[in-house]
CSV table of C-alpha atoms and ligand atoms in Angstrom, one decimal:
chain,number,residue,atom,x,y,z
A,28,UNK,CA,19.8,15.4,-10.2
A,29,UNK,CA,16.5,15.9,-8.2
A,30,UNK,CA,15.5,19.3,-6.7
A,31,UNK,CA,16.3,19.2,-2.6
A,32,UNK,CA,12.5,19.2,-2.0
A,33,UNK,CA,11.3,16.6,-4.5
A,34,UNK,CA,14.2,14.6,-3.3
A,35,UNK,CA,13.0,14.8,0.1
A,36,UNK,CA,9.3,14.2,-0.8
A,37,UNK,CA,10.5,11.0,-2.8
A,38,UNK,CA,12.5,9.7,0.3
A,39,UNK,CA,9.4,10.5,2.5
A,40,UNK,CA,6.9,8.2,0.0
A,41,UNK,CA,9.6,5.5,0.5
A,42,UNK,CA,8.8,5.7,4.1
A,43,UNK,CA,5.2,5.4,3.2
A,44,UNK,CA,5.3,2.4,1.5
A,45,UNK,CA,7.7,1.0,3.2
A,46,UNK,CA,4.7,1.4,6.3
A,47,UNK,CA,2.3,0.7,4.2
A,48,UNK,CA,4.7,-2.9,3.4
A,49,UNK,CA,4.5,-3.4,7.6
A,50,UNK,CA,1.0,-2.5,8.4
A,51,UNK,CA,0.1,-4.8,5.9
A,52,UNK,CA,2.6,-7.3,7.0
A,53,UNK,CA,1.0,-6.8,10.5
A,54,UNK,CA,-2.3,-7.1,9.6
A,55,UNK,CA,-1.2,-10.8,8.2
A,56,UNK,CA,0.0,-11.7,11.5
A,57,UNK,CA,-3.3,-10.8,13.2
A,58,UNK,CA,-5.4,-12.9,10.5
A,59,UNK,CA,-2.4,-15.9,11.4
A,60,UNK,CA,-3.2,-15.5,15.0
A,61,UNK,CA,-6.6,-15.6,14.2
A,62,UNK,CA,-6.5,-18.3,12.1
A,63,UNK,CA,-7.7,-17.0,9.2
A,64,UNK,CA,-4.8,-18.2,6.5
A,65,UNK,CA,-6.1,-17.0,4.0
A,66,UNK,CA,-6.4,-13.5,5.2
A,67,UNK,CA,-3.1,-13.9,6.0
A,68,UNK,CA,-1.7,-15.1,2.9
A,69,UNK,CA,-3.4,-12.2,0.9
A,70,UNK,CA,-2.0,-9.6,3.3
A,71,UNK,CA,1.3,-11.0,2.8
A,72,UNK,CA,1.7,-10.8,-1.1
A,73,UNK,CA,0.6,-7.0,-0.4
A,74,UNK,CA,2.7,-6.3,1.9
A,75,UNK,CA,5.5,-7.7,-0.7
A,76,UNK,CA,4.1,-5.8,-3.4
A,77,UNK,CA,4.5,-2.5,-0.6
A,78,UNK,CA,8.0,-3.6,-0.8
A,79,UNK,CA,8.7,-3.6,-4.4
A,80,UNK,CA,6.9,0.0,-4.7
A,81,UNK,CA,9.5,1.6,-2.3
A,82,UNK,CA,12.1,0.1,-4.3
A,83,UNK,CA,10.7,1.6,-7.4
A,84,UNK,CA,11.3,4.5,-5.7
A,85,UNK,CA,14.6,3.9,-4.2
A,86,UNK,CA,16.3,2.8,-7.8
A,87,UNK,CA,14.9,6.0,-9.4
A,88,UNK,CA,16.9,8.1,-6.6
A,89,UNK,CA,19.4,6.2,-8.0
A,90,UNK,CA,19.4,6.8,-11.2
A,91,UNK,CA,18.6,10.6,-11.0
A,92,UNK,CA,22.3,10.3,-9.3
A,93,UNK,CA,20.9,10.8,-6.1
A,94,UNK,CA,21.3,9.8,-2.4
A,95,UNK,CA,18.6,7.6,-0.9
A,96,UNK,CA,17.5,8.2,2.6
A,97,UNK,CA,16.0,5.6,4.9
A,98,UNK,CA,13.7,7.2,7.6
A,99,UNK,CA,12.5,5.3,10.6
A,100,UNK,CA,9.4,3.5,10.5
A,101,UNK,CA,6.4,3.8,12.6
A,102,UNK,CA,4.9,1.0,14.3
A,103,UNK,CA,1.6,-0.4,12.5
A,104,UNK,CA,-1.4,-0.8,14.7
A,105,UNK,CA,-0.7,-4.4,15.7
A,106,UNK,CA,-4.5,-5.2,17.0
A,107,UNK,CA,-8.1,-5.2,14.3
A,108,UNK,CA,-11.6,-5.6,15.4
A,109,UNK,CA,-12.5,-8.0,12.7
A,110,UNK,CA,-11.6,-9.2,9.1
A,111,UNK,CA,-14.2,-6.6,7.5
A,112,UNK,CA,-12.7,-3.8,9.8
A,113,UNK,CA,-9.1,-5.0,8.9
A,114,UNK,CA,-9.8,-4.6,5.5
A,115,UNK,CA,-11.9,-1.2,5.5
A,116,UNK,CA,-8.7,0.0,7.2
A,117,UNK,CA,-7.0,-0.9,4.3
A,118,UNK,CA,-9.1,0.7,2.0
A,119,UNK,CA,-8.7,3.4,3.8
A,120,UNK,CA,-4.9,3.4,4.2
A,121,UNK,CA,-4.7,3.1,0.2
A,122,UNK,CA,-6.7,6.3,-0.3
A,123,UNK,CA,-4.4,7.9,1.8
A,124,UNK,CA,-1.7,7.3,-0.6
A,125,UNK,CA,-3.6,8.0,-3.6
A,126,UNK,CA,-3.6,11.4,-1.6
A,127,UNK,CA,-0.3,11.6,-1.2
A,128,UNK,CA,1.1,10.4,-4.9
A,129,UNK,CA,-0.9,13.3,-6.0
A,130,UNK,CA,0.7,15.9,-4.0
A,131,UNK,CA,3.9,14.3,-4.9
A,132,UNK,CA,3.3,14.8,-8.5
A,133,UNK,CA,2.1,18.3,-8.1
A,134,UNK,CA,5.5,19.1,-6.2
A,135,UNK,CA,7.2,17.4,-9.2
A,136,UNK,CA,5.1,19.6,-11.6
A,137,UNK,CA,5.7,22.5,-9.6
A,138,UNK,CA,9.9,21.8,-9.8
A,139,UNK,CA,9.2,21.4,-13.9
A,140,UNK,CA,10.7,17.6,-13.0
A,141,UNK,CA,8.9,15.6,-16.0
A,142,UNK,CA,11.2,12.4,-15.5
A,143,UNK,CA,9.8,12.4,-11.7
A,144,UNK,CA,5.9,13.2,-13.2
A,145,UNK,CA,6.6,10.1,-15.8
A,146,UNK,CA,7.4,7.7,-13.2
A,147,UNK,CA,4.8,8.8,-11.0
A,148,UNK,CA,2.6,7.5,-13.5
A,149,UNK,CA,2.8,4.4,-12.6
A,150,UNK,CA,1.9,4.9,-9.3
A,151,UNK,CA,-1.1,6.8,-10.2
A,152,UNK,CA,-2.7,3.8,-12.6
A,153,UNK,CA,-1.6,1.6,-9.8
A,154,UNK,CA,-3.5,3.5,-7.1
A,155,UNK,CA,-6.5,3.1,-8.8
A,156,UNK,CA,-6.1,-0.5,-9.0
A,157,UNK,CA,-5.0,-1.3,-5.4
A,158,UNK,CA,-8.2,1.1,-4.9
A,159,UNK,CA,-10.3,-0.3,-7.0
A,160,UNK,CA,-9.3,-4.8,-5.3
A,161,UNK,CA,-9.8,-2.8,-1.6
A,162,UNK,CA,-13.2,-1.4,-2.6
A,163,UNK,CA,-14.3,-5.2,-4.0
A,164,UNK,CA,-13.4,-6.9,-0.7
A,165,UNK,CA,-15.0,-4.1,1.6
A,166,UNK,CA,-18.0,-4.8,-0.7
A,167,UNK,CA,-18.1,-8.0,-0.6
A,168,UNK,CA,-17.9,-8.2,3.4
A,169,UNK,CA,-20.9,-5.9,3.3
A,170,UNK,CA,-22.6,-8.4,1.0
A,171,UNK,CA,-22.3,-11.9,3.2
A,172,UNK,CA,-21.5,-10.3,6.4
A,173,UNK,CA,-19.4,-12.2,8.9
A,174,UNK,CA,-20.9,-15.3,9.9
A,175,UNK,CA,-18.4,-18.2,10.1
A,176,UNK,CA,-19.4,-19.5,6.8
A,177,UNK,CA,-18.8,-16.4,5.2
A,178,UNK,CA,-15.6,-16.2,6.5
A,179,UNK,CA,-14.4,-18.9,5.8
A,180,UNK,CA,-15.5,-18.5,2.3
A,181,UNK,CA,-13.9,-15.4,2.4
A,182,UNK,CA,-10.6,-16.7,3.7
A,183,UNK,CA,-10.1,-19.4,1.0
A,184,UNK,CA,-11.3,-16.9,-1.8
A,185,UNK,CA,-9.2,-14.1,-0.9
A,186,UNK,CA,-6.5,-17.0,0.0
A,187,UNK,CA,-6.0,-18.0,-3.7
A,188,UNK,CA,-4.0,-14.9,-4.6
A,189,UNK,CA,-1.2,-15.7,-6.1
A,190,UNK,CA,0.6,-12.7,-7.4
A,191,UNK,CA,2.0,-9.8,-5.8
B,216,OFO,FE1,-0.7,0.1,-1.7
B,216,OFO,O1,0.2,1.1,-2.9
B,216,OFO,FE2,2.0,1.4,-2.6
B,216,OFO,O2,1.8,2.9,-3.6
């Protein structure tokens, strides 16, 4: 069984990537109304991969015998000022739950919960990846800018992603 307040901080960080799954998902909708399809296609499979995160989190209530509870979800900003500033947002958004992953593992240091520390693990070597892709594309809008050519470069590089 999980401690009351690392059961509730685990619920909460299901919220938050379950918001981090919609903002993404919203930001994909912009790039499609945009027409920017390969924006859009990138956003996607991360907002997917937001998905499979909370339910990493959701099976491990689970099987710590458990409950899971589903809080309501905030509405992502639904409007960006361009691709660059769509994806610095992201970049900052993923920081923000590097921030809170940590605190989450302190808590579960703090409750002498190792199973909880273990599978926050993961999240931890992940954060620094989904840090480290955010950091490349921010870069690399800095590099070539925003003309239309580099966009649409952009759009069918960041377009060929194929796993989530
Ligand atoms: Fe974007 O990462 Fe979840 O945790």
């Amino acid at each position: 069984m999980l401690s009351k307040a690392v059961l509730k901080a685990l619920n909460e960080q299901i919220n938050h990537e379950m918001y981090s799954s919609y903002l993404y998902l919203s930001m994909a909708a912009w790039c499609e109304a945009k027409n920017f399809p390969g924006f859009a296609q990138w956003m996607k499979l991360q907002s997917s991969e937001e998905t499979k995160h909370a339910m990493k989190l959701y099976e491990f209530i689970h099987d710590r015998g458990s409950a899971v509870t589903l809080l309501a979800i905030d509405q992502p900003a639904t409007e960006f000022k361009s691709p660059a500033k769509m994806f610095e947002l992201a970049l900052e958004h993923e920081r923000k739950i590097s921030a809170l992953i940590t605190k989450l593992y302190e808590l579960a240091g703090k409750e002498n919960d190792y199973p909880t520390q273990v599978m926050l693990q993961w999240f931890i070597t992940e954060q620094v990846e989904e840090e480290k892709t955010a950091v490349g594309i921010v870069e690399q809008f800095k590099m070539v800018g925003e003309s239309p050519v580099s966009l649409l470069m952009l759009d069918r590089q960041l377009g060929a992603r194929s796993n989530a």
